[in-house]
CSV table of C-alpha atoms and ligand atoms in Angstrom, one decimal:
chain,number,residue,atom,x,y,z
G,1,MET,CA,127.6,104.4,116.7
G,2,GLU,CA,128.6,100.9,115.7
G,3,ASN,CA,126.8,97.7,115.2
G,4,LYS,CA,128.7,96.3,118.1
G,5,ASP,CA,127.1,98.8,120.4
G,6,VAL,CA,123.6,97.8,119.1
G,7,ASN,CA,124.3,94.2,120.1
G,8,LEU,CA,125.8,95.1,123.4
G,9,LEU,CA,122.9,97.3,124.4
G,10,TRP,CA,120.4,94.6,123.4
G,11,GLU,CA,122.3,92.0,125.4
G,12,ALA,CA,122.3,94.2,128.5
G,13,VAL,CA,118.5,94.9,128.0
G,14,VAL,CA,117.8,91.2,127.8
G,15,VAL,CA,119.8,90.4,130.9
G,16,ASP,CA,117.7,92.9,132.8
G,17,LEU,CA,114.5,91.6,131.3
G,18,MET,CA,115.1,88.0,132.1
G,19,PRO,CA,114.2,88.1,135.8
G,20,MET,CA,111.0,89.9,135.0
G,21,ILE,CA,109.5,87.4,132.6
G,22,SER,CA,109.0,83.6,132.4
G,23,THR,CA,111.3,81.4,130.5
G,24,VAL,CA,108.5,80.5,128.1
G,25,SER,CA,107.8,84.2,127.4
G,26,TYR,CA,111.4,84.7,126.8
G,27,GLN,CA,111.6,81.8,124.4
G,28,VAL,CA,108.6,82.8,122.5
G,29,TRP,CA,108.9,86.5,122.2
G,30,PHE,CA,112.6,87.4,122.8
G,31,SER,CA,114.8,84.7,121.5
G,32,ASN,CA,114.2,85.6,117.8
G,33,VAL,CA,114.6,89.3,118.2
G,34,LYS,CA,117.4,90.8,116.2
G,35,PRO,CA,118.8,94.2,117.2
G,36,LEU,CA,119.5,96.2,114.0
G,37,LYS,CA,120.4,99.8,114.3
G,38,PHE,CA,120.0,103.0,116.2
G,39,TYR,CA,117.6,105.4,114.7
G,40,ASN,CA,116.6,108.8,116.2
G,41,ASN,CA,117.7,107.8,119.7
G,42,LYS,CA,115.8,104.6,119.3
G,43,LEU,CA,116.9,101.0,119.1
G,44,VAL,CA,115.6,99.3,116.0
G,45,LEU,CA,114.6,95.6,116.6
G,46,SER,CA,113.6,93.2,113.9
G,47,VAL,CA,111.3,90.2,114.3
G,48,LYS,CA,109.7,87.6,111.9
G,49,LEU,CA,106.1,87.7,112.9
G,50,HIS,CA,103.5,90.3,113.3
G,51,THR,CA,102.3,88.8,116.5
G,52,ASN,CA,105.8,89.0,117.9
G,53,LYS,CA,106.0,92.7,116.9
G,54,LYS,CA,102.6,93.3,118.6
G,55,GLN,CA,103.7,91.7,121.8
G,56,LEU,CA,106.9,93.8,122.0
G,57,ASP,CA,105.1,96.9,121.1
G,58,ASN,CA,102.3,96.4,123.6
G,59,THR,CA,102.8,93.9,126.4
G,60,TYR,CA,106.5,94.4,126.8
G,61,ARG,CA,106.9,98.0,125.7
G,62,ASP,CA,107.2,99.6,129.1
G,63,MET,CA,109.6,96.9,130.4
G,64,ILE,CA,111.8,97.1,127.4
G,65,VAL,CA,111.9,100.9,127.4
G,66,LYS,CA,112.8,100.9,131.1
G,67,CYS,CA,115.7,98.5,130.5
G,68,ILE,CA,116.9,100.4,127.6
G,69,ARG,CA,117.0,103.6,129.5
G,70,LYS,CA,118.7,101.9,132.4
G,71,ASN,CA,121.5,100.8,130.1
G,72,SER,CA,121.9,103.8,127.9
G,73,ASP,CA,121.9,107.6,128.4
G,74,TYR,CA,121.5,108.1,124.8
G,75,ILE,CA,118.9,105.6,123.5
G,76,ASP,CA,115.5,106.0,125.1
G,77,ASP,CA,113.1,104.0,123.1
G,78,PHE,CA,112.7,101.3,120.5
G,79,ILE,CA,111.1,100.5,117.2
G,80,VAL,CA,110.2,97.0,116.0
G,81,VAL,CA,110.2,96.2,112.3
G,82,LEU,CA,109.3,93.0,110.6
G,83,GLU,CA,112.0,91.0,108.9
G,84,ASP,CA,110.4,91.7,105.5
G,85,GLU,CA,111.1,95.3,106.1
G,86,GLU,CA,114.5,94.6,107.1
G,87,LYS,CA,115.0,92.8,103.8
G,88,GLU,CA,113.7,96.0,102.2
G,89,ILE,CA,116.4,97.8,104.1
G,90,THR,CA,119.2,95.6,102.9
G,91,GLU,CA,117.9,94.9,99.4
G,92,SER,CA,116.3,98.2,98.6
G,93,PRO,CA,117.3,98.8,95.1
G,94,ALA,CA,117.2,102.5,94.6
G,95,PRO,CA,118.2,104.6,97.5
G,96,LEU,CA,120.8,106.1,95.3
G,97,ALA,CA,119.2,109.5,95.3
G,98,ALA,CA,119.2,109.5,99.0
G,99,GLU,CA,122.9,108.6,99.1
G,100,VAL,CA,123.7,111.4,96.8
G,101,LYS,CA,121.8,113.7,99.0
G,102,ALA,CA,123.6,112.4,102.0
G,103,GLU,CA,127.0,113.5,100.6
G,104,ALA,CA,125.8,117.0,100.1
G,105,PRO,CA,123.5,117.8,103.1
G,106,ALA,CA,121.5,120.9,102.4
G,107,GLU,CA,122.9,123.9,104.2
G,108,LYS,CA,119.8,125.8,104.0
G,109,PHE,CA,116.3,124.5,103.4
G,110,GLU,CA,115.3,124.3,99.8
G,111,SER,CA,111.6,123.9,99.1
G,112,THR,CA,110.5,121.4,96.6
G,113,ARG,CA,110.5,122.8,93.1
G,114,PHE,CA,107.0,122.5,91.7
G,115,LYS,CA,105.9,121.9,88.2
G,116,SER,CA,105.2,125.3,86.7
G,117,SER,CA,102.2,124.1,84.7
G,118,PHE,CA,100.5,122.5,87.7
G,119,THR,CA,98.8,125.6,89.0
G,120,PHE,CA,95.3,126.4,90.3
G,121,ASP,CA,94.8,128.6,87.2
G,122,ASN,CA,95.4,125.6,84.9
G,123,PHE,CA,93.1,123.3,86.9
G,124,VAL,CA,89.8,123.1,85.2
G,125,VAL,CA,87.1,122.9,87.9
G,126,GLY,CA,83.9,120.9,87.5
G,127,ASP,CA,81.5,118.8,89.6
G,128,SER,CA,84.0,116.0,90.0
G,129,ASN,CA,86.8,118.1,91.6
G,130,GLN,CA,85.3,121.3,92.9
G,131,LEU,CA,85.5,120.2,96.5
G,132,VAL,CA,89.2,119.3,96.2
G,133,TYR,CA,89.9,122.5,94.5
G,134,ALA,CA,88.2,124.6,97.2
G,135,ALA,CA,89.9,122.7,100.0
G,136,ALA,CA,93.3,122.9,98.4
G,137,LYS,CA,92.9,126.6,97.8
G,138,THR,CA,92.0,127.2,101.4
G,139,VAL,CA,95.0,125.2,102.5
G,140,ALA,CA,97.3,127.1,100.2
G,141,GLU,CA,95.9,130.5,101.5
G,142,GLU,CA,96.1,129.6,105.1
G,143,PRO,CA,98.4,126.6,105.6
G,144,GLY,CA,98.1,124.9,108.9
G,145,LYS,CA,95.1,126.9,110.0
G,146,ARG,CA,91.9,125.3,108.7
G,147,TYR,CA,91.9,121.8,107.2
G,148,ASN,CA,94.7,119.8,108.7
G,149,PRO,CA,95.5,117.3,107.4
G,150,LEU,CA,93.9,117.6,103.9
G,151,PHE,CA,93.4,114.1,102.6
G,152,ILE,CA,92.7,113.9,98.9
G,153,TYR,CA,91.7,110.6,97.3
G,154,GLY,CA,90.7,109.3,93.9
G,155,GLY,CA,91.7,107.2,90.9
G,156,VAL,CA,94.7,107.6,88.7
G,157,GLY,CA,95.0,110.5,86.3
G,158,LEU,CA,92.4,112.7,88.0
G,159,GLY,CA,94.5,115.5,89.2
G,160,LYS,CA,95.8,114.6,92.7
G,161,THR,CA,99.4,115.4,91.9
G,162,HIS,CA,98.4,118.5,89.9
G,163,ILE,CA,96.5,119.9,92.8
G,164,MET,CA,99.3,119.3,95.3
G,165,HIS,CA,101.8,121.1,93.0
G,166,ALA,CA,99.2,123.9,92.7
G,167,ILE,CA,99.3,124.3,96.5
G,168,GLY,CA,103.1,124.4,96.3
G,169,ASN,CA,103.2,126.9,93.5
G,170,PHE,CA,100.7,129.1,95.2
G,171,ILE,CA,102.6,129.2,98.5
G,172,ALA,CA,105.9,129.7,96.8
G,173,ALA,CA,104.5,132.8,95.2
G,174,ALA,CA,102.5,134.1,98.1
G,175,LYS,CA,104.7,133.2,101.0
G,176,PRO,CA,108.1,132.3,99.7
G,177,GLU,CA,109.5,132.2,103.2
G,178,LEU,CA,107.5,129.1,104.0
G,179,ARG,CA,109.3,125.7,103.7
G,180,VAL,CA,107.3,123.4,101.6
G,181,ARG,CA,108.1,119.8,101.0
G,182,TYR,CA,106.4,117.6,98.5
G,183,ALA,CA,107.4,114.0,98.0
G,184,ALA,CA,106.0,110.8,96.7
G,185,ALA,CA,105.3,108.6,99.7
G,186,GLU,CA,107.7,106.1,98.2
G,187,THR,CA,110.5,108.6,98.4
G,188,PHE,CA,109.6,109.2,102.1
G,189,THR,CA,109.9,105.4,102.6
G,190,ASN,CA,113.2,105.2,100.8
G,191,ASP,CA,114.6,108.2,102.8
G,192,PHE,CA,113.4,106.6,106.0
G,193,ILE,CA,115.0,103.2,105.1
G,194,GLU,CA,118.2,104.9,104.2
G,195,SER,CA,118.2,106.8,107.4
G,196,ILE,CA,118.0,103.6,109.4
G,197,ARG,CA,120.6,102.0,107.3
G,198,THR,CA,123.1,104.8,107.7
G,199,ASN,CA,124.5,105.3,111.1
G,200,LYS,CA,123.1,108.0,113.3
G,201,ASP,CA,126.0,110.4,113.1
G,202,SER,CA,126.4,110.3,109.3
G,203,GLY,CA,124.1,113.2,108.9
G,204,LEU,CA,121.4,111.4,107.1
G,205,ASN,CA,119.0,111.2,110.0
G,206,LYS,CA,119.4,114.9,110.3
G,207,LEU,CA,118.6,115.1,106.7
G,208,PHE,CA,115.5,113.0,107.1
G,209,ARG,CA,114.3,115.3,109.8
G,210,ASP,CA,115.2,118.4,107.9
G,211,ASN,CA,113.4,117.1,104.9
G,212,TYR,CA,110.2,116.0,106.6
G,213,ARG,CA,110.0,117.8,110.0
G,214,ASN,CA,111.7,121.0,109.6
G,215,VAL,CA,108.9,122.2,107.3
G,216,ASP,CA,105.8,124.4,107.2
G,217,VAL,CA,104.0,122.3,104.7
G,218,LEU,CA,104.5,118.6,104.1
G,219,MET,CA,102.7,116.9,101.1
G,220,LEU,CA,103.0,113.2,100.6
G,221,ASP,CA,101.6,111.9,97.4
G,222,ASP,CA,100.2,108.3,96.9
G,223,ILE,CA,100.3,107.5,100.6
G,224,GLN,CA,98.7,104.1,99.9
G,225,SER,CA,102.2,102.9,99.1
G,226,ILE,CA,103.2,102.8,102.8
G,227,ALA,CA,100.9,99.8,103.3
G,228,GLY,CA,102.6,96.9,104.9
G,229,LYS,CA,105.7,98.9,105.8
G,230,PRO,CA,105.5,99.2,109.6
G,231,GLY,CA,108.8,101.1,110.1
G,232,THR,CA,107.7,103.8,107.6
G,233,GLN,CA,104.3,104.0,109.2
G,234,GLU,CA,105.9,104.5,112.6
G,235,ALA,CA,108.1,107.3,111.2
G,236,LEU,CA,105.2,108.9,109.5
G,237,PHE,CA,103.1,108.7,112.7
G,238,HIS,CA,105.7,110.6,114.7
G,239,THR,CA,106.3,113.1,111.9
G,240,PHE,CA,102.6,113.7,111.7
G,241,ASN,CA,102.1,114.3,115.4
G,242,TYR,CA,105.1,116.6,115.5
G,243,LEU,CA,103.9,118.7,112.5
G,244,VAL,CA,100.3,118.9,113.6
G,245,GLU,CA,101.2,119.9,117.1
G,246,ASN,CA,103.2,122.7,115.6
G,247,GLU,CA,100.4,123.8,113.4
G,248,LYS,CA,102.2,122.8,110.3
G,249,GLN,CA,100.1,121.8,107.3
G,250,ILE,CA,100.0,118.3,106.0
G,251,VAL,CA,98.4,117.2,102.7
G,252,PHE,CA,98.1,113.5,101.6
G,253,SER,CA,96.9,112.0,98.5
G,254,SER,CA,95.7,108.4,98.1
G,255,ASP,CA,94.1,106.2,95.6
G,256,ARG,CA,91.3,105.4,98.0
G,257,HIS,CA,89.4,106.5,101.1
G,258,PRO,CA,91.4,106.1,104.4
G,259,SER,CA,89.0,103.5,105.7
G,260,LEU,CA,89.9,101.3,102.7
G,261,LEU,CA,93.6,101.4,103.1
G,262,ASN,CA,94.8,97.9,104.0
G,263,ASN,CA,97.8,97.1,106.2
G,264,ILE,CA,98.2,100.6,107.6
G,265,GLU,CA,98.0,101.0,111.3
G,266,ASP,CA,94.7,102.1,112.7
G,267,ARG,CA,96.3,105.0,114.6
G,268,LEU,CA,97.5,106.4,111.3
G,269,ILE,CA,94.2,105.9,109.5
G,270,SER,CA,92.5,107.8,112.2
G,271,ARG,CA,95.0,110.6,111.9
G,272,PHE,CA,94.5,110.7,108.1
G,273,ALA,CA,90.8,111.2,108.6
G,274,SER,CA,91.2,113.7,111.4
G,275,GLY,CA,91.1,116.8,109.2
G,276,ILE,CA,89.2,117.0,106.0
G,277,THR,CA,88.8,114.1,103.5
G,278,VAL,CA,87.8,115.0,100.0
G,279,ASP,CA,87.4,112.9,96.9
G,280,ILE,CA,88.2,113.6,93.3
G,281,SER,CA,86.1,111.6,90.9
G,282,PRO,CA,86.3,111.1,87.1
G,283,PRO,CA,85.1,114.2,85.2
G,284,GLY,CA,81.7,114.3,83.6
G,285,LEU,CA,81.4,115.1,79.9
G,286,GLU,CA,81.1,118.9,80.4
G,287,THR,CA,84.3,119.0,82.4
G,288,ARG,CA,86.1,116.8,79.9
G,289,ILE,CA,85.1,119.2,77.1
G,290,ALA,CA,86.3,122.1,79.1
G,291,ILE,CA,89.6,120.4,79.7
G,292,VAL,CA,90.2,119.6,76.0
G,293,GLN,CA,89.3,123.2,75.2
G,294,ARG,CA,91.7,124.6,77.8
G,295,LYS,CA,94.6,122.3,76.8
G,296,ALA,CA,94.1,122.9,73.1
G,297,TYR,CA,94.0,126.6,73.7
G,298,SER,CA,97.1,126.7,75.8
G,299,ARG,CA,98.9,124.9,73.1
G,300,ARG,CA,97.5,127.3,70.5
G,301,PHE,CA,96.1,124.3,68.6
G,302,HIS,CA,93.1,124.9,66.5
G,303,ILE,CA,90.4,122.3,66.8
G,304,SER,CA,86.8,122.5,65.9
G,305,GLN,CA,84.1,122.3,68.5
G,306,GLU,CA,82.7,119.1,67.0
G,307,CYS,CA,86.2,117.5,67.3
G,308,MET,CA,86.6,118.5,70.9
G,309,TYR,CA,83.2,117.0,71.8
G,310,TYR,CA,84.1,113.9,70.0
G,311,ILE,CA,87.4,113.4,71.9
G,312,ALA,CA,85.7,114.3,75.2
G,313,GLU,CA,83.0,111.8,74.6
G,314,LYS,CA,85.2,109.0,73.6
G,315,ILE,CA,87.9,109.3,76.3
G,316,ASP,CA,85.9,109.0,79.5
G,317,THR,CA,88.4,107.3,81.8
G,318,ASN,CA,90.6,110.1,83.2
G,319,ILE,CA,92.3,113.4,82.5
G,320,ARG,CA,95.7,112.0,81.9
G,321,GLU,CA,94.3,109.9,79.0
G,322,LEU,CA,92.3,112.8,77.8
G,323,GLU,CA,95.5,114.8,77.6
G,324,GLY,CA,97.3,112.0,75.9
G,325,ALA,CA,94.6,111.7,73.3
G,326,LEU,CA,94.8,115.4,72.6
G,327,ASN,CA,98.6,115.1,72.2
G,328,LYS,CA,98.1,112.4,69.7
G,329,VAL,CA,95.7,114.4,67.7
G,330,VAL,CA,98.1,117.4,67.7
G,331,PHE,CA,100.9,115.1,66.6
G,332,TYR,CA,98.8,113.5,63.9
G,333,CYS,CA,97.6,116.8,62.5
G,334,GLU,CA,101.2,118.2,62.4
G,335,MET,CA,102.7,115.1,60.8
G,336,ASN,CA,100.0,114.8,58.2
G,337,LYS,CA,99.5,118.5,57.8
G,338,VAL,CA,95.8,118.3,58.3
G,339,ALA,CA,93.5,120.5,60.4
G,340,ALA,CA,91.5,119.1,63.3
G,341,ASP,CA,88.2,120.1,61.8
G,342,SER,CA,86.5,116.8,61.1
G,343,VAL,CA,85.6,113.8,63.2
G,344,ASP,CA,87.2,111.5,60.6
G,345,VAL,CA,90.6,113.1,61.3
G,346,ILE,CA,90.2,112.5,65.1
G,347,ARG,CA,89.0,109.0,64.5
G,348,GLU,CA,92.0,108.2,62.5
G,349,ALA,CA,94.4,109.9,64.9
G,350,LEU,CA,92.9,108.0,67.9
G,351,ARG,CA,92.4,104.7,66.2
G,352,ASP,CA,94.1,102.7,68.9
G,353,GLU,CA,92.3,104.5,71.8
G,354,ILE,CA,88.7,104.3,70.5
G,355,GLU,CA,88.6,101.0,68.7
G,356,GLU,CA,85.2,99.5,69.3
G,357,GLY,CA,85.3,97.6,72.5
G,358,GLY,CA,89.0,98.2,73.0
G,359,ARG,CA,91.6,95.6,73.6
G,360,ALA,CA,90.4,92.6,75.6
G,361,LEU,CA,91.4,92.4,79.2
G,362,ASN,CA,93.9,89.6,80.0
G,363,TYR,CA,95.2,87.9,83.1
G,364,GLU,CA,98.3,90.2,83.2
G,365,ASP,CA,96.1,93.3,83.4
G,366,ILE,CA,94.3,91.7,86.4
G,367,ILE,CA,97.5,90.8,88.1
G,368,ALA,CA,98.9,94.3,87.5
G,369,ALA,CA,95.7,95.9,88.9
G,370,CYS,CA,95.7,93.7,92.0
G,371,ALA,CA,99.4,94.5,92.5
G,372,THR,CA,98.9,98.2,92.3
G,373,TYR,CA,95.9,98.1,94.6
G,374,PHE,CA,97.8,96.2,97.3
G,375,GLY,CA,101.0,98.1,96.8
G,376,VAL,CA,103.1,95.2,95.7
G,377,LYS,CA,104.7,94.2,92.4
G,378,SER,CA,103.2,91.9,89.8
G,379,ASP,CA,106.3,89.6,90.3
G,380,ASP,CA,105.4,89.3,94.0
G,381,ILE,CA,102.0,87.9,93.0
G,382,THR,CA,103.5,85.2,90.8
G,383,GLY,CA,106.4,84.7,93.1
G,384,SER,CA,106.6,82.8,96.4
G,385,ARG,CA,107.0,85.5,99.1
G,386,ARG,CA,104.2,85.4,101.7
G,387,SER,CA,104.0,88.7,103.4
G,388,LYS,CA,100.4,89.6,104.3
G,389,GLN,CA,100.1,92.2,101.6
G,390,ILE,CA,101.4,89.9,98.9
G,391,VAL,CA,99.2,87.1,99.9
G,392,SER,CA,96.1,89.4,99.8
G,393,ALA,CA,97.1,90.6,96.4
G,394,ARG,CA,97.7,87.1,95.2
G,395,GLN,CA,94.4,85.7,96.5
G,396,MET,CA,92.6,88.7,94.9
G,397,ALA,CA,94.3,88.2,91.6
G,398,ILE,CA,93.4,84.5,91.5
G,399,TYR,CA,89.8,85.2,92.4
G,400,LEU,CA,89.4,88.0,89.9
G,401,ILE,CA,91.0,86.1,87.0
G,402,TYR,CA,88.5,83.4,87.8
G,403,ASP,CA,85.6,85.7,88.2
G,404,ILE,CA,86.3,88.0,85.2
G,405,LEU,CA,87.9,85.7,82.7
G,406,GLY,CA,86.4,82.4,83.8
G,407,LEU,CA,89.6,80.5,83.0
G,408,PRO,CA,90.1,76.8,84.1
G,409,LEU,CA,91.8,76.5,87.5
G,410,ALA,CA,94.8,74.7,86.1
G,411,GLU,CA,95.4,77.5,83.6
G,412,ILE,CA,95.1,80.2,86.3
G,413,GLY,CA,97.6,78.2,88.3
G,414,THR,CA,100.2,78.4,85.5
G,415,TYR,CA,99.8,82.2,85.4
G,416,ILE,CA,100.2,82.5,89.1
G,417,GLY,CA,103.8,81.2,89.2
G,418,GLY,CA,102.9,77.6,88.4
G,419,ARG,CA,100.6,76.8,91.3
G,420,ASP,CA,98.6,73.7,91.6
G,421,HIS,CA,95.0,73.7,90.5
G,422,THR,CA,93.8,72.6,94.0
G,423,THR,CA,95.5,75.7,95.5
G,424,ILE,CA,93.7,77.9,93.0
G,425,GLY,CA,90.4,76.2,93.7
G,426,TYR,CA,90.9,76.5,97.5
G,427,THR,CA,91.7,80.2,97.1
G,428,ARG,CA,88.7,80.8,94.9
G,429,ASP,CA,86.3,79.2,97.4
G,430,LYS,CA,87.9,81.1,100.3
G,431,MET,CA,87.5,84.4,98.5
G,432,ASP,CA,84.0,83.6,97.5
G,433,LYS,CA,83.1,83.1,101.1
G,434,LEU,CA,85.0,86.1,102.3
G,435,ARG,CA,83.3,88.5,99.9
G,436,ARG,CA,80.0,87.5,101.3
G,437,GLU,CA,81.0,87.8,104.9
G,438,ASP,CA,83.4,90.8,104.8
G,439,PRO,CA,82.1,94.0,103.3
G,440,ILE,CA,85.7,95.3,103.1
G,441,VAL,CA,86.6,92.4,100.8
G,442,GLU,CA,83.5,93.0,98.7
G,443,ARG,CA,84.5,96.7,98.4
G,444,GLN,CA,88.0,95.8,97.4
G,445,ILE,CA,86.6,93.6,94.6
G,446,GLN,CA,84.4,96.3,93.4
G,447,ASP,CA,87.2,98.9,93.5
G,448,ILE,CA,89.6,96.7,91.5
G,449,ARG,CA,86.9,95.7,89.0
G,450,ALA,CA,86.1,99.4,88.5
G,451,LYS,CA,89.7,100.1,87.8
G,452,LEU,CA,89.7,97.4,85.2
G,453,GLY,CA,86.6,98.8,83.7
G,454,LYS,CA,84.6,95.7,84.8
G,455,ALA,CA,82.4,97.3,87.4
C,1,ADP,P1,96.9,111.8,89.6
C,1,ADP,O1,98.0,112.3,90.4
C,1,ADP,O2,95.6,111.9,90.3
C,1,ADP,O3,97.2,110.5,89.0
C,1,ADP,P2,97.7,114.0,87.9
C,1,ADP,O4,97.6,115.1,88.9
C,1,ADP,O5,99.1,113.5,87.6
C,1,ADP,O6,96.8,112.8,88.3
C,1,ADP,O7,97.0,114.4,86.6
C,1,ADP,C1,97.1,113.8,85.3
C,1,ADP,C2,97.2,114.9,84.2
C,1,ADP,O8,95.9,115.4,84.1
C,1,ADP,C3,98.2,116.0,84.5
C,1,ADP,O9,98.8,116.3,83.4
C,1,ADP,C4,97.3,117.1,85.0
C,1,ADP,O10,97.8,118.4,84.7
C,1,ADP,C5,96.0,116.9,84.3
C,1,ADP,N1,94.8,117.3,85.1
C,1,ADP,C6,94.2,116.6,86.1
C,1,ADP,N2,93.2,117.3,86.5
C,1,ADP,C7,93.1,118.4,85.8
C,1,ADP,C8,92.2,119.5,85.8
C,1,ADP,N3,91.1,119.6,86.6
C,1,ADP,N4,92.4,120.5,84.9
C,1,ADP,C9,93.4,120.4,84.0
C,1,ADP,N5,94.3,119.4,84.0
C,1,ADP,C10,94.1,118.4,84.8
C,2,MG,MG1,99.8,111.4,91.0
């Protein structure tokens, strides 16, 4: 179907709508609507403002659908996306992988290949992750039956991806006939965007469906990344309903509890939390020791008990860093042909990691942490775009740089893309007030401070 048809259909719809609404309503809500594409038997419309989208989605939904159906046998619904997202669609830098896939549509379903070392057996269980382990095991044994969806949340490097792969590996061995799809939520977004961009009959929509609907188990990692992407959320919402209705298992991971996800539609948040929600927290000392022990053993690396304790004690952030530290020790010992049998050796090998006090935090760390938290890029914070998500991240970064580093307003302004010191002062005051009035903002501040080690 061609672009021309998109415009024609929308014109016909508008002609039918006109008599039903006032001129003012037309001016305000319809004159800026741009018809974009067809997607899954839907007409995709783009608007500039969130309010506009809401009006079309709610107040005018029935009317529009009626007029669409009247004018097309084929298209029976519509989706509204924000212009920001449309830009994503046209500027999206990396849908290459999806394009390659489009040329070679899978003839038969291929489950995701899982990382062979990310198994349940290799997952050290302690207080911090035993709930996640138990829930994941149950899901792997009886997908779609007990906990659906399984929603796993926790900070970076704590084992979320590992446990999802463990589910995949387990099912691949126990029930190889099941179709299991694992994807980073970002891949889901890219595939979705690509499926809108490509015309309906090119096969990619089918591919999108095959990938995400025609499955027995769907796992989406780091789901927080769909924040502020209404089109993706809409696609996920329908995918979710379809799968759950058909008793297919869904597993999500996220860096935070569903209730703290910003800029994700309420109806999705409530779906996220409709099964079981389990958190994975940083491991305590005992678990850290067990992990070092396990990893050293699996690499057949000899290390004294004292040394293991020392590493586990010093590296208390997350498991990825703990692994990284052990790797460094192994490397150091091999290069220098020394044994890991004295704390001095470890101290030398990990000099950068365990330097007293560590490297001081700087404004870039804070910007990066805020960007990650709000699902935007550091460049967005220092840039000029004003999507809701970016503005939230920017205001938070300004506030935290002030709060943590105590720099002069003018200096903060130069770090945030050369903004004026009055803007910075205004933002700081606003955030100061907000955090006292809005518990969610306070919680966000605490979350990000914790990630920066400034709780
Ligand atoms: P996340 O997805 O939460 O950021 P990952 O799953 O990527 O974290 O885990 C980071 C690293 O730590 C991986 O190499 C993983 O194998 C390891 N890891 C995490 N949790 C455990 C655990 N309980 N036992 C053993 N290794 C773990
Ligand atoms: Mg991960």
